[in-house]
Amino acid sequence: MAAAPGDGPPSGARLLTGPFLALVLAELAYFVGIGALIPLVPVYAADRLGAGPLVVGLTVATFSLTALVLRPAAGRVVDRWGPRRPFVGASLLLAVVLVAHTQAGSVPVLLLLRALTGVAEAVVFVAGMAALLHVAPPRRRGEALSYSSLSLFVGIALGPALGERLVDLGGYRTAWLGVAALGVLAAAVGTALPGARPGEPPDGAAPLFPRAVRLPGLAFVVGVVGSAGFLAFAALRAREVGLDGAAWPLALYGGVVVAGRLLLARLTDRYAATRLSAAALVLSGAGLVLLGLAGGAGAFGAGTVVLALGAVLLTPAFFRLLTERLPAGRPGAVGATFGVLVDVGLGAGPLVLGLLAQGRGLTSAFVALGTATVGVVLLLRAGARPAGATPLR
């Protein structure tokens, strides 16, 4: 990827530079804020606005749907302006929208604010991916994503507790303003991100799914579907194997992913992206099969660990694979494609596993999805050498 003079990736192979650390910290502040909204929005809609279950679901989904639809537009914005200004602007938009939540006295107003929150999410995610491509050495992109992705996991882990604590301290007004402060913090730290775009992007609109990434992109979605389906149905499957709930399996899953991303980060750049992606899919599929066949707590825990190990490798490996196959000079487009694939996988996971379980049960559903996940490795191999791909450099 060509870089503007004086504003390209750090020289040599250094990863832990000031801009990279700023990216991680800015994303951490942002994702903790987004995590805090997970319990706040549905409870507020139900308790304060009198919304029923369907409207509550619509309120929650509006955020994700808006972000999904706007990812391509966000990619074009980032490629036009570079990552810094979009990241800072979207973080400030989040803060303003959350301050406006203090005046959300009806469901239509809350829906509008949730849509605007989705706008911020679309831009922040894509700008973060573009900034990562800009500041990470090309040969350490898998490791860089392994570290930076921890911001999302930590945000999901700590954010909900923070949101509920803020409500306990001063009600929803305090909670909205507290989360808004995190948006301001993300914007302030984000001013240290790269400002210039890395060279002039090629002419013409960038396709969201060029031919070179269709098969690996499909394989990535299938891998995400498996993890998302597990998270959605872990509690129900845990009861079938004799557990009271899924608290410790989910904690185990999250702990393995976080530890694995830290301990195995350098592994993600040591092997060919296609091979590592295939290994991630095999682990994910094997974990799902073990979860489906599990007859007790021990086997269920073993399946959880294997699935989590697949998740450890899946995202960094496919991020490398996609960046190697997408046209150079469009980091925003890379972030948009990657973001859409993640969104589709996360959204489809519960639906796919639910459909497989309908009339057949969760045991068969987990086994079927696991088998399909391993089988997708054949698709990945079929697309291992796409013709005409232009790698990012």
PDB file of N, CA and C in Angstrom, residues 212-307:
ATOM      1  N   ALA A 212     -12.075 -11.766  -5.829  1.00  0.00           N
ATOM      2  CA  ALA A 212     -10.969 -12.399  -5.107  1.00  0.00           C
ATOM      3  C   ALA A 212     -11.285 -12.699  -3.648  1.00  0.00           C
ATOM      4  N   VAL A 213     -12.314 -12.035  -3.098  1.00  0.00           N
ATOM      5  CA  VAL A 213     -12.599 -12.250  -1.672  1.00  0.00           C
ATOM      6  C   VAL A 213     -13.926 -12.972  -1.438  1.00  0.00           C
ATOM      7  N   ARG A 214     -14.619 -13.357  -2.485  1.00  0.00           N
ATOM      8  CA  ARG A 214     -15.957 -13.926  -2.277  1.00  0.00           C
ATOM      9  C   ARG A 214     -15.909 -15.262  -1.543  1.00  0.00           C
ATOM     10  N   LEU A 215     -15.052 -16.187  -2.014  1.00  0.00           N
ATOM     11  CA  LEU A 215     -14.977 -17.487  -1.337  1.00  0.00           C
ATOM     12  C   LEU A 215     -14.390 -17.380   0.070  1.00  0.00           C
ATOM     13  N   PRO A 216     -13.255 -16.701   0.252  1.00  0.00           N
ATOM     14  CA  PRO A 216     -12.768 -16.566   1.620  1.00  0.00           C
ATOM     15  C   PRO A 216     -13.720 -15.765   2.500  1.00  0.00           C
ATOM     16  N   GLY A 217     -14.406 -14.785   1.922  1.00  0.00           N
ATOM     17  CA  GLY A 217     -15.383 -14.030   2.699  1.00  0.00           C
ATOM     18  C   GLY A 217     -16.531 -14.906   3.168  1.00  0.00           C
ATOM     19  N   LEU A 218     -17.013 -15.780   2.275  1.00  0.00           N
ATOM     20  CA  LEU A 218     -18.065 -16.718   2.654  1.00  0.00           C
ATOM     21  C   LEU A 218     -17.588 -17.648   3.763  1.00  0.00           C
ATOM     22  N   ALA A 219     -16.348 -18.126   3.636  1.00  0.00           N
ATOM     23  CA  ALA A 219     -15.802 -19.008   4.662  1.00  0.00           C
ATOM     24  C   ALA A 219     -15.712 -18.292   6.003  1.00  0.00           C
ATOM     25  N   PHE A 220     -15.302 -17.035   5.983  1.00  0.00           N
ATOM     26  CA  PHE A 220     -15.223 -16.248   7.213  1.00  0.00           C
ATOM     27  C   PHE A 220     -16.596 -16.091   7.849  1.00  0.00           C
ATOM     28  N   VAL A 221     -17.598 -15.785   7.040  1.00  0.00           N
ATOM     29  CA  VAL A 221     -18.960 -15.638   7.568  1.00  0.00           C
ATOM     30  C   VAL A 221     -19.416 -16.923   8.245  1.00  0.00           C
ATOM     31  N   VAL A 222     -19.140 -18.070   7.621  1.00  0.00           N
ATOM     32  CA  VAL A 222     -19.535 -19.350   8.216  1.00  0.00           C
ATOM     33  C   VAL A 222     -18.860 -19.539   9.565  1.00  0.00           C
ATOM     34  N   GLY A 223     -17.577 -19.175   9.663  1.00  0.00           N
ATOM     35  CA  GLY A 223     -16.897 -19.282  10.934  1.00  0.00           C
ATOM     36  C   GLY A 223     -17.518 -18.399  12.001  1.00  0.00           C
ATOM     37  N   VAL A 224     -17.870 -17.166  11.637  1.00  0.00           N
ATOM     38  CA  VAL A 224     -18.515 -16.251  12.588  1.00  0.00           C
ATOM     39  C   VAL A 224     -19.896 -16.758  12.970  1.00  0.00           C
ATOM     40  N   VAL A 225     -20.610 -17.334  12.008  1.00  0.00           N
ATOM     41  CA  VAL A 225     -21.934 -17.900  12.288  1.00  0.00           C
ATOM     42  C   VAL A 225     -21.852 -18.936  13.406  1.00  0.00           C
ATOM     43  N   GLY A 226     -20.824 -19.788  13.376  1.00  0.00           N
ATOM     44  CA  GLY A 226     -20.692 -20.810  14.409  1.00  0.00           C
ATOM     45  C   GLY A 226     -20.537 -20.218  15.794  1.00  0.00           C
ATOM     46  N   SER A 227     -19.655 -19.240  15.946  1.00  0.00           N
ATOM     47  CA  SER A 227     -19.456 -18.610  17.246  1.00  0.00           C
ATOM     48  C   SER A 227     -20.697 -17.854  17.698  1.00  0.00           C
ATOM     49  N   ALA A 228     -21.331 -17.122  16.780  1.00  0.00           N
ATOM     50  CA  ALA A 228     -22.529 -16.369  17.135  1.00  0.00           C
ATOM     51  C   ALA A 228     -23.673 -17.302  17.529  1.00  0.00           C
ATOM     52  N   GLY A 229     -23.805 -18.420  16.825  1.00  0.00           N
ATOM     53  CA  GLY A 229     -24.840 -19.383  17.180  1.00  0.00           C
ATOM     54  C   GLY A 229     -24.597 -19.980  18.552  1.00  0.00           C
ATOM     55  N   PHE A 230     -23.340 -20.287  18.855  1.00  0.00           N
ATOM     56  CA  PHE A 230     -23.010 -20.805  20.190  1.00  0.00           C
ATOM     57  C   PHE A 230     -23.381 -19.801  21.278  1.00  0.00           C
ATOM     58  N   LEU A 231     -23.012 -18.539  21.104  1.00  0.00           N
ATOM     59  CA  LEU A 231     -23.308 -17.527  22.111  1.00  0.00           C
ATOM     60  C   LEU A 231     -24.818 -17.381  22.325  1.00  0.00           C
ATOM     61  N   ALA A 232     -25.585 -17.534  21.253  1.00  0.00           N
ATOM     62  CA  ALA A 232     -27.039 -17.375  21.360  1.00  0.00           C
ATOM     63  C   ALA A 232     -27.712 -18.558  22.045  1.00  0.00           C
ATOM     64  N   PHE A 233     -27.179 -19.767  21.823  1.00  0.00           N
ATOM     65  CA  PHE A 233     -27.854 -20.968  22.316  1.00  0.00           C
ATOM     66  C   PHE A 233     -27.064 -21.717  23.388  1.00  0.00           C
ATOM     67  N   ALA A 234     -25.997 -21.105  23.885  1.00  0.00           N
ATOM     68  CA  ALA A 234     -25.177 -21.782  24.895  1.00  0.00           C
ATOM     69  C   ALA A 234     -25.983 -22.125  26.141  1.00  0.00           C
ATOM     70  N   ALA A 235     -26.829 -21.202  26.578  1.00  0.00           N
ATOM     71  CA  ALA A 235     -27.584 -21.442  27.814  1.00  0.00           C
ATOM     72  C   ALA A 235     -28.538 -22.627  27.653  1.00  0.00           C
ATOM     73  N   LEU A 236     -29.220 -22.692  26.515  1.00  0.00           N
ATOM     74  CA  LEU A 236     -30.168 -23.793  26.299  1.00  0.00           C
ATOM     75  C   LEU A 236     -29.444 -25.132  26.160  1.00  0.00           C
ATOM     76  N   ARG A 237     -28.349 -25.144  25.427  1.00  0.00           N
ATOM     77  CA  ARG A 237     -27.606 -26.387  25.269  1.00  0.00           C
ATOM     78  C   ARG A 237     -26.969 -26.813  26.584  1.00  0.00           C
ATOM     79  N   ALA A 238     -26.528 -25.847  27.383  1.00  0.00           N
ATOM     80  CA  ALA A 238     -25.932 -26.163  28.684  1.00  0.00           C
ATOM     81  C   ALA A 238     -26.940 -26.867  29.586  1.00  0.00           C
ATOM     82  N   ARG A 239     -28.183 -26.433  29.543  1.00  0.00           N
ATOM     83  CA  ARG A 239     -29.211 -27.099  30.360  1.00  0.00           C
ATOM     84  C   ARG A 239     -29.421 -28.541  29.916  1.00  0.00           C
ATOM     85  N   GLU A 240     -29.310 -28.774  28.608  1.00  0.00           N
ATOM     86  CA  GLU A 240     -29.507 -30.135  28.108  1.00  0.00           C
ATOM     87  C   GLU A 240     -28.432 -31.099  28.598  1.00  0.00           C
ATOM     88  N   VAL A 241     -27.242 -30.575  28.900  1.00  0.00           N
ATOM     89  CA  VAL A 241     -26.160 -31.458  29.371  1.00  0.00           C
ATOM     90  C   VAL A 241     -26.053 -31.458  30.893  1.00  0.00           C
ATOM     91  N   GLY A 242     -27.029 -30.865  31.580  1.00  0.00           N
ATOM     92  CA  GLY A 242     -27.078 -30.947  33.023  1.00  0.00           C
ATOM     93  C   GLY A 242     -26.552 -29.756  33.782  1.00  0.00           C
ATOM     94  N   LEU A 243     -26.205 -28.658  33.093  1.00  0.00           N
ATOM     95  CA  LEU A 243     -25.729 -27.454  33.779  1.00  0.00           C
ATOM     96  C   LEU A 243     -26.911 -26.557  34.146  1.00  0.00           C
ATOM     97  N   ASP A 244     -26.720 -25.730  35.169  1.00  0.00           N
ATOM     98  CA  ASP A 244     -27.775 -24.800  35.566  1.00  0.00           C
ATOM     99  C   ASP A 244     -27.908 -23.642  34.597  1.00  0.00           C
ATOM    100  N   GLY A 245     -26.834 -23.327  33.925  1.00  0.00           N
ATOM    101  CA  GLY A 245     -26.835 -22.222  32.970  1.00  0.00           C
ATOM    102  C   GLY A 245     -25.519 -22.189  32.226  1.00  0.00           C
ATOM    103  N   ALA A 246     -25.303 -21.097  31.508  1.00  0.00           N
ATOM    104  CA  ALA A 246     -24.104 -21.011  30.674  1.00  0.00           C
ATOM    105  C   ALA A 246     -23.096 -20.001  31.209  1.00  0.00           C
ATOM    106  N   ALA A 247     -23.214 -19.624  32.490  1.00  0.00           N
ATOM    107  CA  ALA A 247     -22.331 -18.582  33.023  1.00  0.00           C
ATOM    108  C   ALA A 247     -20.865 -18.974  32.904  1.00  0.00           C
ATOM    109  N   TRP A 248     -20.508 -20.163  33.418  1.00  0.00           N
ATOM    110  CA  TRP A 248     -19.082 -20.505  33.373  1.00  0.00           C
ATOM    111  C   TRP A 248     -18.616 -20.906  31.976  1.00  0.00           C
ATOM    112  N   PRO A 249     -19.440 -21.579  31.149  1.00  0.00           N
ATOM    113  CA  PRO A 249     -18.963 -21.821  29.773  1.00  0.00           C
ATOM    114  C   PRO A 249     -18.724 -20.537  28.982  1.00  0.00           C
ATOM    115  N   LEU A 250     -19.598 -19.553  29.158  1.00  0.00           N
ATOM    116  CA  LEU A 250     -19.400 -18.300  28.440  1.00  0.00           C
ATOM    117  C   LEU A 250     -18.173 -17.553  28.967  1.00  0.00           C
ATOM    118  N   ALA A 251     -17.980 -17.604  30.287  1.00  0.00           N
ATOM    119  CA  ALA A 251     -16.779 -16.992  30.855  1.00  0.00           C
ATOM    120  C   ALA A 251     -15.526 -17.715  30.346  1.00  0.00           C
ATOM    121  N   LEU A 252     -15.609 -19.040  30.243  1.00  0.00           N
ATOM    122  CA  LEU A 252     -14.488 -19.820  29.724  1.00  0.00           C
ATOM    123  C   LEU A 252     -14.207 -19.442  28.277  1.00  0.00           C
ATOM    124  N   TYR A 253     -15.250 -19.336  27.482  1.00  0.00           N
ATOM    125  CA  TYR A 253     -15.093 -18.955  26.075  1.00  0.00           C
ATOM    126  C   TYR A 253     -14.403 -17.597  25.963  1.00  0.00           C
ATOM    127  N   GLY A 254     -14.919 -16.596  26.678  1.00  0.00           N
ATOM    128  CA  GLY A 254     -14.329 -15.265  26.621  1.00  0.00           C
ATOM    129  C   GLY A 254     -12.903 -15.243  27.125  1.00  0.00           C
ATOM    130  N   GLY A 255     -12.640 -15.986  28.198  1.00  0.00           N
ATOM    131  CA  GLY A 255     -11.293 -16.018  28.754  1.00  0.00           C
ATOM    132  C   GLY A 255     -10.287 -16.640  27.803  1.00  0.00           C
ATOM    133  N   VAL A 256     -10.687 -17.724  27.128  1.00  0.00           N
ATOM    134  CA  VAL A 256      -9.789 -18.376  26.170  1.00  0.00           C
ATOM    135  C   VAL A 256      -9.513 -17.450  24.987  1.00  0.00           C
ATOM    136  N   VAL A 257     -10.543 -16.749  24.513  1.00  0.00           N
ATOM    137  CA  VAL A 257     -10.349 -15.848  23.375  1.00  0.00           C
ATOM    138  C   VAL A 257      -9.388 -14.725  23.750  1.00  0.00           C
ATOM    139  N   VAL A 258      -9.603 -14.110  24.902  1.00  0.00           N
ATOM    140  CA  VAL A 258      -8.729 -13.002  25.309  1.00  0.00           C
ATOM    141  C   VAL A 258      -7.296 -13.491  25.514  1.00  0.00           C
ATOM    142  N   ALA A 259      -7.133 -14.594  26.267  1.00  0.00           N
ATOM    143  CA  ALA A 259      -5.789 -15.129  26.520  1.00  0.00           C
ATOM    144  C   ALA A 259      -5.126 -15.567  25.221  1.00  0.00           C
ATOM    145  N   GLY A 260      -5.905 -16.210  24.348  1.00  0.00           N
ATOM    146  CA  GLY A 260      -5.351 -16.682  23.093  1.00  0.00           C
ATOM    147  C   GLY A 260      -4.913 -15.547  22.187  1.00  0.00           C
ATOM    148  N   ARG A 261      -5.721 -14.472  22.133  1.00  0.00           N
ATOM    149  CA  ARG A 261      -5.334 -13.333  21.299  1.00  0.00           C
ATOM    150  C   ARG A 261      -4.025 -12.709  21.801  1.00  0.00           C
ATOM    151  N   LEU A 262      -3.811 -12.749  23.114  1.00  0.00           N
ATOM    152  CA  LEU A 262      -2.573 -12.201  23.670  1.00  0.00           C
ATOM    153  C   LEU A 262      -1.387 -13.144  23.456  1.00  0.00           C
ATOM    154  N   LEU A 263      -1.593 -14.416  23.735  1.00  0.00           N
ATOM    155  CA  LEU A 263      -0.478 -15.361  23.730  1.00  0.00           C
ATOM    156  C   LEU A 263      -0.116 -15.856  22.333  1.00  0.00           C
ATOM    157  N   LEU A 264      -1.112 -15.907  21.437  1.00  0.00           N
ATOM    158  CA  LEU A 264      -0.872 -16.466  20.106  1.00  0.00           C
ATOM    159  C   LEU A 264      -0.844 -15.403  19.021  1.00  0.00           C
ATOM    160  N   ALA A 265      -0.754 -14.136  19.413  1.00  0.00           N
ATOM    161  CA  ALA A 265      -0.848 -13.054  18.433  1.00  0.00           C
ATOM    162  C   ALA A 265       0.189 -13.187  17.324  1.00  0.00           C
ATOM    163  N   ARG A 266       1.432 -13.489  17.694  1.00  0.00           N
ATOM    164  CA  ARG A 266       2.490 -13.558  16.680  1.00  0.00           C
ATOM    165  C   ARG A 266       2.329 -14.772  15.762  1.00  0.00           C
ATOM    166  N   LEU A 267       1.631 -15.786  16.254  1.00  0.00           N
ATOM    167  CA  LEU A 267       1.396 -16.959  15.420  1.00  0.00           C
ATOM    168  C   LEU A 267       0.591 -16.606  14.180  1.00  0.00           C
ATOM    169  N   THR A 268      -0.268 -15.607  14.286  1.00  0.00           N
ATOM    170  CA  THR A 268      -1.165 -15.273  13.180  1.00  0.00           C
ATOM    171  C   THR A 268      -0.432 -14.672  11.987  1.00  0.00           C
ATOM    172  N   ASP A 269       0.826 -14.300  12.155  1.00  0.00           N
ATOM    173  CA  ASP A 269       1.610 -13.796  11.032  1.00  0.00           C
ATOM    174  C   ASP A 269       2.703 -14.770  10.599  1.00  0.00           C
ATOM    175  N   ARG A 270       2.837 -15.879  11.288  1.00  0.00           N
ATOM    176  CA  ARG A 270       3.947 -16.795  11.023  1.00  0.00           C
ATOM    177  C   ARG A 270       3.643 -17.762   9.887  1.00  0.00           C
ATOM    178  N   TYR A 271       2.374 -18.033   9.659  1.00  0.00           N
ATOM    179  CA  TYR A 271       1.978 -19.002   8.648  1.00  0.00           C
ATOM    180  C   TYR A 271       1.135 -18.321   7.580  1.00  0.00           C
ATOM    181  N   ALA A 272       1.004 -18.971   6.434  1.00  0.00           N
ATOM    182  CA  ALA A 272       0.190 -18.434   5.344  1.00  0.00           C
ATOM    183  C   ALA A 272      -1.236 -18.211   5.824  1.00  0.00           C
ATOM    184  N   ALA A 273      -1.816 -17.096   5.401  1.00  0.00           N
ATOM    185  CA  ALA A 273      -3.150 -16.740   5.876  1.00  0.00           C
ATOM    186  C   ALA A 273      -4.182 -17.809   5.530  1.00  0.00           C
ATOM    187  N   THR A 274      -4.059 -18.407   4.341  1.00  0.00           N
ATOM    188  CA  THR A 274      -5.021 -19.435   3.942  1.00  0.00           C
ATOM    189  C   THR A 274      -4.941 -20.647   4.852  1.00  0.00           C
ATOM    190  N   ARG A 275      -3.735 -21.086   5.187  1.00  0.00           N
ATOM    191  CA  ARG A 275      -3.581 -22.243   6.077  1.00  0.00           C
ATOM    192  C   ARG A 275      -4.105 -21.940   7.479  1.00  0.00           C
ATOM    193  N   LEU A 276      -3.795 -20.764   7.980  1.00  0.00           N
ATOM    194  CA  LEU A 276      -4.247 -20.404   9.322  1.00  0.00           C
ATOM    195  C   LEU A 276      -5.766 -20.264   9.359  1.00  0.00           C
ATOM    196  N   SER A 277      -6.347 -19.727   8.294  1.00  0.00           N
ATOM    197  CA  SER A 277      -7.804 -19.613   8.209  1.00  0.00           C
ATOM    198  C   SER A 277      -8.449 -20.988   8.193  1.00  0.00           C
ATOM    199  N   ALA A 278      -7.861 -21.915   7.426  1.00  0.00           N
ATOM    200  CA  ALA A 278      -8.387 -23.276   7.395  1.00  0.00           C
ATOM    201  C   ALA A 278      -8.302 -23.927   8.768  1.00  0.00           C
ATOM    202  N   ALA A 279      -7.183 -23.716   9.475  1.00  0.00           N
ATOM    203  CA  ALA A 279      -7.045 -24.270  10.824  1.00  0.00           C
ATOM    204  C   ALA A 279      -8.099 -23.695  11.757  1.00  0.00           C
ATOM    205  N   ALA A 280      -8.380 -22.402  11.620  1.00  0.00           N
ATOM    206  CA  ALA A 280      -9.400 -21.775  12.457  1.00  0.00           C
ATOM    207  C   ALA A 280     -10.773 -22.382  12.210  1.00  0.00           C
ATOM    208  N   LEU A 281     -11.101 -22.645  10.938  1.00  0.00           N
ATOM    209  CA  LEU A 281     -12.391 -23.236  10.609  1.00  0.00           C
ATOM    210  C   LEU A 281     -12.496 -24.670  11.122  1.00  0.00           C
ATOM    211  N   VAL A 282     -11.396 -25.424  11.015  1.00  0.00           N
ATOM    212  CA  VAL A 282     -11.412 -26.804  11.512  1.00  0.00           C
ATOM    213  C   VAL A 282     -11.620 -26.815  13.027  1.00  0.00           C
ATOM    214  N   LEU A 283     -10.916 -25.942  13.731  1.00  0.00           N
ATOM    215  CA  LEU A 283     -11.096 -25.870  15.187  1.00  0.00           C
ATOM    216  C   LEU A 283     -12.520 -25.448  15.537  1.00  0.00           C
ATOM    217  N   SER A 284     -13.030 -24.441  14.851  1.00  0.00           N
ATOM    218  CA  SER A 284     -14.394 -23.978  15.128  1.00  0.00           C
ATOM    219  C   SER A 284     -15.410 -25.083  14.874  1.00  0.00           C
ATOM    220  N   GLY A 285     -15.266 -25.761  13.739  1.00  0.00           N
ATOM    221  CA  GLY A 285     -16.191 -26.838  13.427  1.00  0.00           C
ATOM    222  C   GLY A 285     -16.102 -27.981  14.414  1.00  0.00           C
ATOM    223  N   ALA A 286     -14.870 -28.362  14.778  1.00  0.00           N
ATOM    224  CA  ALA A 286     -14.698 -29.441  15.749  1.00  0.00           C
ATOM    225  C   ALA A 286     -15.294 -29.064  17.094  1.00  0.00           C
ATOM    226  N   GLY A 287     -15.130 -27.811  17.488  1.00  0.00           N
ATOM    227  CA  GLY A 287     -15.715 -27.366  18.750  1.00  0.00           C
ATOM    228  C   GLY A 287     -17.234 -27.457  18.743  1.00  0.00           C
ATOM    229  N   LEU A 288     -17.857 -27.072  17.631  1.00  0.00           N
ATOM    230  CA  LEU A 288     -19.314 -27.166  17.532  1.00  0.00           C
ATOM    231  C   LEU A 288     -19.788 -28.612  17.582  1.00  0.00           C
ATOM    232  N   VAL A 289     -19.060 -29.501  16.918  1.00  0.00           N
ATOM    233  CA  VAL A 289     -19.436 -30.916  16.960  1.00  0.00           C
ATOM    234  C   VAL A 289     -19.323 -31.450  18.386  1.00  0.00           C
ATOM    235  N   LEU A 290     -18.241 -31.120  19.077  1.00  0.00           N
ATOM    236  CA  LEU A 290     -18.087 -31.559  20.468  1.00  0.00           C
ATOM    237  C   LEU A 290     -19.199 -31.013  21.348  1.00  0.00           C
ATOM    238  N   LEU A 291     -19.584 -29.774  21.121  1.00  0.00           N
ATOM    239  CA  LEU A 291     -20.677 -29.188  21.903  1.00  0.00           C
ATOM    240  C   LEU A 291     -21.994 -29.900  21.617  1.00  0.00           C
ATOM    241  N   GLY A 292     -22.180 -30.306  20.361  1.00  0.00           N
ATOM    242  CA  GLY A 292     -23.400 -31.021  20.024  1.00  0.00           C
ATOM    243  C   GLY A 292     -23.449 -32.418  20.599  1.00  0.00           C
ATOM    244  N   LEU A 293     -22.295 -33.099  20.668  1.00  0.00           N
ATOM    245  CA  LEU A 293     -22.247 -34.478  21.160  1.00  0.00           C
ATOM    246  C   LEU A 293     -22.054 -34.561  22.667  1.00  0.00           C
ATOM    247  N   ALA A 294     -21.748 -33.434  23.312  1.00  0.00           N
ATOM    248  CA  ALA A 294     -21.440 -33.433  24.743  1.00  0.00           C
ATOM    249  C   ALA A 294     -22.592 -34.012  25.553  1.00  0.00           C
ATOM    250  N   GLY A 295     -22.222 -34.868  26.518  1.00  0.00           N
ATOM    251  CA  GLY A 295     -23.230 -35.440  27.403  1.00  0.00           C
ATOM    252  C   GLY A 295     -23.069 -35.003  28.837  1.00  0.00           C
ATOM    253  N   GLY A 296     -22.114 -34.134  29.108  1.00  0.00           N
ATOM    254  CA  GLY A 296     -21.875 -33.673  30.463  1.00  0.00           C
ATOM    255  C   GLY A 296     -21.059 -32.406  30.468  1.00  0.00           C
ATOM    256  N   ALA A 297     -20.772 -31.905  31.671  1.00  0.00           N
ATOM    257  CA  ALA A 297     -20.096 -30.623  31.819  1.00  0.00           C
ATOM    258  C   ALA A 297     -18.685 -30.650  31.242  1.00  0.00           C
ATOM    259  N   GLY A 298     -17.958 -31.749  31.462  1.00  0.00           N
ATOM    260  CA  GLY A 298     -16.583 -31.825  30.994  1.00  0.00           C
ATOM    261  C   GLY A 298     -16.486 -31.726  29.485  1.00  0.00           C
ATOM    262  N   ALA A 299     -17.304 -32.506  28.781  1.00  0.00           N
ATOM    263  CA  ALA A 299     -17.284 -32.484  27.322  1.00  0.00           C
ATOM    264  C   ALA A 299     -17.769 -31.143  26.787  1.00  0.00           C
ATOM    265  N   PHE A 300     -18.737 -30.554  27.474  1.00  0.00           N
ATOM    266  CA  PHE A 300     -19.231 -29.245  27.055  1.00  0.00           C
ATOM    267  C   PHE A 300     -18.134 -28.196  27.202  1.00  0.00           C
ATOM    268  N   GLY A 301     -17.390 -28.276  28.297  1.00  0.00           N
ATOM    269  CA  GLY A 301     -16.277 -27.359  28.486  1.00  0.00           C
ATOM    270  C   GLY A 301     -15.190 -27.558  27.450  1.00  0.00           C
ATOM    271  N   ALA A 302     -14.906 -28.814  27.097  1.00  0.00           N
ATOM    272  CA  ALA A 302     -13.887 -29.098  26.090  1.00  0.00           C
ATOM    273  C   ALA A 302     -14.294 -28.523  24.733  1.00  0.00           C
ATOM    274  N   GLY A 303     -15.548 -28.702  24.363  1.00  0.00           N
ATOM    275  CA  GLY A 303     -16.028 -28.140  23.105  1.00  0.00           C
ATOM    276  C   GLY A 303     -15.956 -26.630  23.099  1.00  0.00           C
ATOM    277  N   THR A 304     -16.245 -26.018  24.247  1.00  0.00           N
ATOM    278  CA  THR A 304     -16.167 -24.564  24.357  1.00  0.00           C
ATOM    279  C   THR A 304     -14.743 -24.070  24.124  1.00  0.00           C
ATOM    280  N   VAL A 305     -13.765 -24.769  24.709  1.00  0.00           N
ATOM    281  CA  VAL A 305     -12.364 -24.375  24.558  1.00  0.00           C
ATOM    282  C   VAL A 305     -11.930 -24.503  23.105  1.00  0.00           C
ATOM    283  N   VAL A 306     -12.283 -25.609  22.452  1.00  0.00           N
ATOM    284  CA  VAL A 306     -11.877 -25.816  21.054  1.00  0.00           C
ATOM    285  C   VAL A 306     -12.507 -24.754  20.155  1.00  0.00           C
ATOM    286  N   LEU A 307     -13.791 -24.472  20.368  1.00  0.00           N
ATOM    287  CA  LEU A 307     -14.449 -23.432  19.576  1.00  0.00           C
ATOM    288  C   LEU A 307     -13.788 -22.079  19.808  1.00  0.00           C
TER     289      LEU A 307
END
